[in-house]
PDB file of C-alpha atoms and ligand atoms in Angstrom:
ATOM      1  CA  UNK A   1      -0.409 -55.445 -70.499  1.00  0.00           C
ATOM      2  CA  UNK A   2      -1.731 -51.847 -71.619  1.00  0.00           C
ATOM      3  CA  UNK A   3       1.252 -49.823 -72.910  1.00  0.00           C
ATOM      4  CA  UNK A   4       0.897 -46.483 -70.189  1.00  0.00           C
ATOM      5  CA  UNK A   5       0.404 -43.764 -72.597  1.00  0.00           C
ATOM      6  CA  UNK A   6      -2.501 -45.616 -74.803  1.00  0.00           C
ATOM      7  CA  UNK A   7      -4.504 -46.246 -70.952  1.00  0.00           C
ATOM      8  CA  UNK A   8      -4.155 -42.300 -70.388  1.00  0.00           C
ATOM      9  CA  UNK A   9      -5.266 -41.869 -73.850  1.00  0.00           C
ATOM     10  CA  UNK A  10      -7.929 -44.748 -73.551  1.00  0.00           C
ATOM     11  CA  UNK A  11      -9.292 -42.648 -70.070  1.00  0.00           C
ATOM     12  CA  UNK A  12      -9.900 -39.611 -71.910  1.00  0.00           C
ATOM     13  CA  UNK A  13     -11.392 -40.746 -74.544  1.00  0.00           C
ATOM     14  CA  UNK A  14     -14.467 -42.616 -71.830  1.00  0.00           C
ATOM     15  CA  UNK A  15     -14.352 -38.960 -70.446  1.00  0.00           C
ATOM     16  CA  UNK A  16     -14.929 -37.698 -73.583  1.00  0.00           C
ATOM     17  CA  UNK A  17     -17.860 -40.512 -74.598  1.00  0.00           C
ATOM     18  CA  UNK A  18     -19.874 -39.219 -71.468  1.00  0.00           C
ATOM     19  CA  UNK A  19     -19.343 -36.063 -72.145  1.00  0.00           C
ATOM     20  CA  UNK A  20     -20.914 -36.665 -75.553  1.00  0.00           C
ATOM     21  CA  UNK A  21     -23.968 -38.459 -73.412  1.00  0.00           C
ATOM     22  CA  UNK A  22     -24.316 -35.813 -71.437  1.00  0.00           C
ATOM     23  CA  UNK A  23     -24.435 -33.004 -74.184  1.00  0.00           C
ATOM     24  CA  UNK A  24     -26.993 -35.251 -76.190  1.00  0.00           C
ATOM     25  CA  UNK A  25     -29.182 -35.781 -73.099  1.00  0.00           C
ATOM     26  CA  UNK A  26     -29.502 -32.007 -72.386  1.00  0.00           C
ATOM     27  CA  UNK A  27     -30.672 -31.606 -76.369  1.00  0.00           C
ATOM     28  CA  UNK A  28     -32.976 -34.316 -75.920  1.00  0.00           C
ATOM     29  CA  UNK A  29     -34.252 -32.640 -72.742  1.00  0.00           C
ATOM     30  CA  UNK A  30     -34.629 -29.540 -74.853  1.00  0.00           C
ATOM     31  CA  UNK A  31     -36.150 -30.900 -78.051  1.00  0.00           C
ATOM     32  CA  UNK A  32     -38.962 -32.328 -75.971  1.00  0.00           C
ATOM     33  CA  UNK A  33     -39.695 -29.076 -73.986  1.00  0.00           C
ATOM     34  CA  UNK A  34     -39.784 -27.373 -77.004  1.00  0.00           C
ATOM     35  CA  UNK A  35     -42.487 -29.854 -78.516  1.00  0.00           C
ATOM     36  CA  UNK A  36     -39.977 -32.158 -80.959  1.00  0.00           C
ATOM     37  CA  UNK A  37     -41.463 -35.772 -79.558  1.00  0.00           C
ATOM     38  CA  UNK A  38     -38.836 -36.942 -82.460  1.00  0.00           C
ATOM     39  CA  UNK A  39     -35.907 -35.331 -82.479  1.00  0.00           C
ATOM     40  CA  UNK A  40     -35.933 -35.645 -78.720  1.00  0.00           C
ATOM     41  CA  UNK A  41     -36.244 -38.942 -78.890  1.00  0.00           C
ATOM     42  CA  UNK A  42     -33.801 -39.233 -81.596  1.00  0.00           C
ATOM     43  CA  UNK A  43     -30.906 -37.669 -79.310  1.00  0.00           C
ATOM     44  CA  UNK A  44     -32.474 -40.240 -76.815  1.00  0.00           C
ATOM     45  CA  UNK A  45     -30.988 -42.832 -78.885  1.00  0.00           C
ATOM     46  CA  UNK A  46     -28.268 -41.244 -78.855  1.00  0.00           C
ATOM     47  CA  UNK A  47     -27.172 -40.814 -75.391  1.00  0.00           C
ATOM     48  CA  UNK A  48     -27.683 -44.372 -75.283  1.00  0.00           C
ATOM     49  CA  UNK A  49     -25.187 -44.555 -77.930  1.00  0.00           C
ATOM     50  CA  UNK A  50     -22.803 -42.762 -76.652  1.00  0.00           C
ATOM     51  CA  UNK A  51     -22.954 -44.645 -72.652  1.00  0.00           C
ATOM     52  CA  UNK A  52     -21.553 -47.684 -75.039  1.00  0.00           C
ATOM     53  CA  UNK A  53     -18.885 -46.347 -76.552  1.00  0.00           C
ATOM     54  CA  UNK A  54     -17.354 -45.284 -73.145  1.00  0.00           C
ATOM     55  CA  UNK A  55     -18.458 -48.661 -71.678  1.00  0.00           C
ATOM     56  CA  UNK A  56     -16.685 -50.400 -74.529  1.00  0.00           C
ATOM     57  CA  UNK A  57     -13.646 -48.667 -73.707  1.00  0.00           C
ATOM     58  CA  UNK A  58     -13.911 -49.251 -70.391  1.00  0.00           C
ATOM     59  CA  UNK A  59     -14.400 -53.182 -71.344  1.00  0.00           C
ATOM     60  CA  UNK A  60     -10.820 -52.806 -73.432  1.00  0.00           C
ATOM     61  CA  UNK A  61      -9.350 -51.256 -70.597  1.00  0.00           C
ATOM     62  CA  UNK A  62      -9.857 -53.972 -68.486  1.00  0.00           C
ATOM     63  CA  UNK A  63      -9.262 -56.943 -70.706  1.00  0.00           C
ATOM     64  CA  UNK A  64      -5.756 -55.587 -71.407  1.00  0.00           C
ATOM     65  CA  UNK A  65      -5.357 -55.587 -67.856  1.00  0.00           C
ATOM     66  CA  UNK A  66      -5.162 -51.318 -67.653  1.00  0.00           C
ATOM     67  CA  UNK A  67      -6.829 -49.568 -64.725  1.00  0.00           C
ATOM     68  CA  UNK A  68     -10.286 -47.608 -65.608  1.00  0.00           C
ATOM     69  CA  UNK A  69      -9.851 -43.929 -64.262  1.00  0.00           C
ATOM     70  CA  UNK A  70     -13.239 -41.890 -64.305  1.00  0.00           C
ATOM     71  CA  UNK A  71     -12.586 -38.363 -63.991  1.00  0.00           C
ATOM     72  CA  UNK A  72     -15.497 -35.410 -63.767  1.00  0.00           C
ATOM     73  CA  UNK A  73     -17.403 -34.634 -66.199  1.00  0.00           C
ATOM     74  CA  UNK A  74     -17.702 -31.210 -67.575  1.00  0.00           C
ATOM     75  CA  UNK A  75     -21.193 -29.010 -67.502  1.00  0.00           C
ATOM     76  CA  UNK A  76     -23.016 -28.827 -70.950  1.00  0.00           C
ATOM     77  CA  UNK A  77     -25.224 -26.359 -72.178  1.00  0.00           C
ATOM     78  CA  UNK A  78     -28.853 -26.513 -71.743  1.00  0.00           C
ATOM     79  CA  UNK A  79     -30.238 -24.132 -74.350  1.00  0.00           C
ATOM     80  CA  UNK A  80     -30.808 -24.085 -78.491  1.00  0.00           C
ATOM     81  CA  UNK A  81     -32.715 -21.895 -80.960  1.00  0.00           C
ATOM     82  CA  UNK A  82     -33.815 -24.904 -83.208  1.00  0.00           C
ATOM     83  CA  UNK A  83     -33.621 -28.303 -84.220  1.00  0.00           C
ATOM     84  CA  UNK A  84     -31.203 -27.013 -87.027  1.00  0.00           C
ATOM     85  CA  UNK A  85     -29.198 -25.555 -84.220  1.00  0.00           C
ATOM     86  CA  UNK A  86     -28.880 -28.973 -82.331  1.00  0.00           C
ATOM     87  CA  UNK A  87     -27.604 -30.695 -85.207  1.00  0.00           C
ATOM     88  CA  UNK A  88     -25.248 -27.846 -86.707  1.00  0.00           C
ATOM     89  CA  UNK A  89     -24.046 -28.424 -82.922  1.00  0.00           C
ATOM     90  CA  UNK A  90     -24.306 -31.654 -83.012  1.00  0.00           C
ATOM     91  CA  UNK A  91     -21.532 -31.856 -86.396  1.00  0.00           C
ATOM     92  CA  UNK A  92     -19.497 -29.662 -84.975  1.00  0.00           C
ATOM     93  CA  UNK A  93     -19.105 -31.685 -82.173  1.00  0.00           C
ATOM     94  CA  UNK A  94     -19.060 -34.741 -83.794  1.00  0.00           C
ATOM     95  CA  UNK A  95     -15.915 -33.792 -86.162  1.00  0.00           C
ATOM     96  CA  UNK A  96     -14.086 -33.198 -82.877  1.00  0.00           C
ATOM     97  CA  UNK A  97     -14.381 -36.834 -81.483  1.00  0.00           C
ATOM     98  CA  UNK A  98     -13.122 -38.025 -84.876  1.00  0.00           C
ATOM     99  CA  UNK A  99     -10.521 -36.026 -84.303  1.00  0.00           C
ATOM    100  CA  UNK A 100      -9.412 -37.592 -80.761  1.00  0.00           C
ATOM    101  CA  UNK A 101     -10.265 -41.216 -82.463  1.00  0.00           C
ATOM    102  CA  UNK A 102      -7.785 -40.611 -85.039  1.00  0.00           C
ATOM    103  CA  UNK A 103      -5.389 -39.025 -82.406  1.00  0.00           C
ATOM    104  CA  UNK A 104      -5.965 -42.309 -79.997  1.00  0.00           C
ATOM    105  CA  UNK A 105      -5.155 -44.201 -83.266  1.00  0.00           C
ATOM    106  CA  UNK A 106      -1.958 -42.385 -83.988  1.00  0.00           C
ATOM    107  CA  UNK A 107      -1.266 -43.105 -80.035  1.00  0.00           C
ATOM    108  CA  UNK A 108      -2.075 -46.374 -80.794  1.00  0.00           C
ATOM    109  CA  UNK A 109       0.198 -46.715 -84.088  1.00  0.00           C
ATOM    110  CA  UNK A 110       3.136 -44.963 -82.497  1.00  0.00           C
ATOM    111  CA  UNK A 111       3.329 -47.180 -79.330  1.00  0.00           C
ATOM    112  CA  UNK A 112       3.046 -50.478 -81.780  1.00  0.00           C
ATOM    113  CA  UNK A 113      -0.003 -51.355 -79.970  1.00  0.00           C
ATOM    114  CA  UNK A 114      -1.940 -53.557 -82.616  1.00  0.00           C
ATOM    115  CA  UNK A 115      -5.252 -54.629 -80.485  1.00  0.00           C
ATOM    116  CA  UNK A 116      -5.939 -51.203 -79.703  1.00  0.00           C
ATOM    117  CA  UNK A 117      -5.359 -50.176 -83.184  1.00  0.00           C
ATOM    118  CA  UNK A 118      -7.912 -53.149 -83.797  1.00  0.00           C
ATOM    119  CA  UNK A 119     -10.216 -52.031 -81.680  1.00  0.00           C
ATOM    120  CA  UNK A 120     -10.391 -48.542 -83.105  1.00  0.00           C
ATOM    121  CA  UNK A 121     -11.237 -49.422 -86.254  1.00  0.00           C
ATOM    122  CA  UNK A 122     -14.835 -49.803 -85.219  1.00  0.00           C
ATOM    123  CA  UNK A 123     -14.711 -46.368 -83.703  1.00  0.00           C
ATOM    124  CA  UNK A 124     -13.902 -45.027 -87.269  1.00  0.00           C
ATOM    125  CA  UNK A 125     -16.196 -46.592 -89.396  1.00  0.00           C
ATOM    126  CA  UNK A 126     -18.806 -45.512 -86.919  1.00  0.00           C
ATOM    127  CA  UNK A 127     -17.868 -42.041 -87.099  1.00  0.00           C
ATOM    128  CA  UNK A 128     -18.219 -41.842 -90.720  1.00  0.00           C
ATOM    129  CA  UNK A 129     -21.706 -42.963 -90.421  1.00  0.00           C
ATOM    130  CA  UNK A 130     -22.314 -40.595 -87.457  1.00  0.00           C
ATOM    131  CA  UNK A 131     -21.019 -37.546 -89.033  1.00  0.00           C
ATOM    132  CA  UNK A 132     -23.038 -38.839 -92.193  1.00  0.00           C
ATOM    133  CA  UNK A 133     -26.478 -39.162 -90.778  1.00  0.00           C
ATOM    134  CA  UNK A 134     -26.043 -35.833 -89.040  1.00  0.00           C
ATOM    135  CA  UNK A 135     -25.294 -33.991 -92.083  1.00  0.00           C
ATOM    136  CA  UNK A 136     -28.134 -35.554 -93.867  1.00  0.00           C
ATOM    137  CA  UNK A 137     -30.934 -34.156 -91.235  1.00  0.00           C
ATOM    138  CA  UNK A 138     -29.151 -30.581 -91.754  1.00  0.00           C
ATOM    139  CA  UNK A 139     -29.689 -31.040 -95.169  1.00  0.00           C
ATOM    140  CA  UNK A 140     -33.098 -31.720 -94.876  1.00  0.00           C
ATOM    141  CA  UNK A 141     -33.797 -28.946 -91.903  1.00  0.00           C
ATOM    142  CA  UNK A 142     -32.145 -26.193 -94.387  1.00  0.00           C
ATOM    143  CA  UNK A 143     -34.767 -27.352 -96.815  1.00  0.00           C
ATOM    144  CA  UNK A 144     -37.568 -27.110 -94.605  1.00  0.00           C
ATOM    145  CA  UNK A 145     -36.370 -24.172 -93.023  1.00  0.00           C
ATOM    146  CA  UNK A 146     -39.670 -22.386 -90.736  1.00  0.00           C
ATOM    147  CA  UNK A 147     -42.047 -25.168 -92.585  1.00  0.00           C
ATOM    148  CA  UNK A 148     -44.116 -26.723 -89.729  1.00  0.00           C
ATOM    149  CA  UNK A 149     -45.568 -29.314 -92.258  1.00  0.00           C
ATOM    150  CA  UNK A 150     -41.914 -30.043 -92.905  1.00  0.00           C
ATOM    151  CA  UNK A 151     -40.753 -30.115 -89.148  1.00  0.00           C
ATOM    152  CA  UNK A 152     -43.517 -32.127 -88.189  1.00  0.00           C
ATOM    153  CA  UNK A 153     -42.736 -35.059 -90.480  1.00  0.00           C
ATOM    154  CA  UNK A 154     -38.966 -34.600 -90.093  1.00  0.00           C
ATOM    155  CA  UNK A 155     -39.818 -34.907 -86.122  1.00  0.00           C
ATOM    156  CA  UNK A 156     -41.912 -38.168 -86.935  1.00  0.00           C
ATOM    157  CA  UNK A 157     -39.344 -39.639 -89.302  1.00  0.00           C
ATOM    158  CA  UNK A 158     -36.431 -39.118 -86.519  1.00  0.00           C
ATOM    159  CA  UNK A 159     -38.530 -40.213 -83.959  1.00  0.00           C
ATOM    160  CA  UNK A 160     -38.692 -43.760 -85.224  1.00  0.00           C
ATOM    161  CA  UNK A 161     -35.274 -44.370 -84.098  1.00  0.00           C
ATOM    162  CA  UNK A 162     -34.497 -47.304 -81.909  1.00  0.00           C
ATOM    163  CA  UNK A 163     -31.879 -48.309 -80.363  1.00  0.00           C
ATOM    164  CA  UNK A 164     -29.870 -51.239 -80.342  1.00  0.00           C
ATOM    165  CA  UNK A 165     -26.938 -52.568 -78.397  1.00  0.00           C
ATOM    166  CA  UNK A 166     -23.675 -53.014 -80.340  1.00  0.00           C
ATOM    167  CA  UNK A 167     -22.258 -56.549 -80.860  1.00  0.00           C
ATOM    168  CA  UNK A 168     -19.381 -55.950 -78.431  1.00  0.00           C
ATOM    169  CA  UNK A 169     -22.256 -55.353 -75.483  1.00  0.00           C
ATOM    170  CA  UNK A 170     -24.941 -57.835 -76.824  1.00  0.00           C
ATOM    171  CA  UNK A 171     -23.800 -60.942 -75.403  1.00  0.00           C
TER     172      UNK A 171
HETATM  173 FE1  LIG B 201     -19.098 -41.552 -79.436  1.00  0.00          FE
HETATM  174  O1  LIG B 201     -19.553 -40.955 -81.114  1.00  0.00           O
HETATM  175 FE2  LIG B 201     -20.669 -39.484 -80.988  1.00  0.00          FE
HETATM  176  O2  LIG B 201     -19.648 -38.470 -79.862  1.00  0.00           O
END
């Protein structure tokens, strides 16, 4: 049985994952109005991404026998300067959710709860890479700065993205 306080933790943290969808469809939306084919579909991928990790949690939840509780989602924003700007945003943001995984962790570690510490090791690792791969493209957009040559092969480059489902949702 799902020790109370990790579930409570556990249904923020789906909030939060949606959230996170939500906020990378609007860029995506953006990016592609503004004429980024790539980036757009880049954040694409992402939103994806980001419906998984909430339905993994929600898969947790319910193998441990805890009760799933959706609450609203909050509003994003719907406007950026640049591509630059979506992924200084997009950092930003990301260094907060590592912050609530590690906080679900220490949850996690403080109620003795093992398989949810288990669990959230995946979480981790993947927001090292996350964090990683979004600090990379800044990189490369402070290179290019106003270069269109340079933006139009970045977009390209991102735009070859796919997605694919994580082991815990392939089967
Ligand atoms: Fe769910 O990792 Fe990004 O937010």
């Amino acid at each position: 049985m799902l020790n109370k306080r990790v579930e409570e933790a556990l249904n923020a943290q789906i909030n939060a994952e949606f959230w996170s969808a939500y906020f990378y469809l609007s860029m995506s939306s953006y990016l592609a109005h503004a004429g980024y084919p790539g980036f757009s579909k880049w954040f694409g991928v992402q939103f994806k991404e980001e419906q998984d990790h909430a339905q993994i949690f929600v898969n947790y939840i319910l193998s441990r026998g805890g009760k799933v509780t959706l609450k609203p989602i909050a509003e994003v924003k719907t406007e950026w300067t640049s591509p630059l700007n979506c992924f200084e945003e997009t950092l930003a943001h990301e260094n907060n959710v590592t912050a609530m995984i590690n906080n679900l962790y220490s949850v996690a570690l403080e109620e003795k709860d093992f398989a949810t510490q288990s669990m959230l090791k995946w979480y981790i690792d993947e927001q090292v890479e996350e964090e990683k791969t979004v600090q990379d493209t800044i990189d490369n957009l402070r290179l290019i700065k106003d270069n269109g040559f340079g933006l139009y092969m970045l977009d390209k480059e991102l735009g070859a993205r796919t997605y694919t489902a994580p082991a815990q949702l392939s089967e």
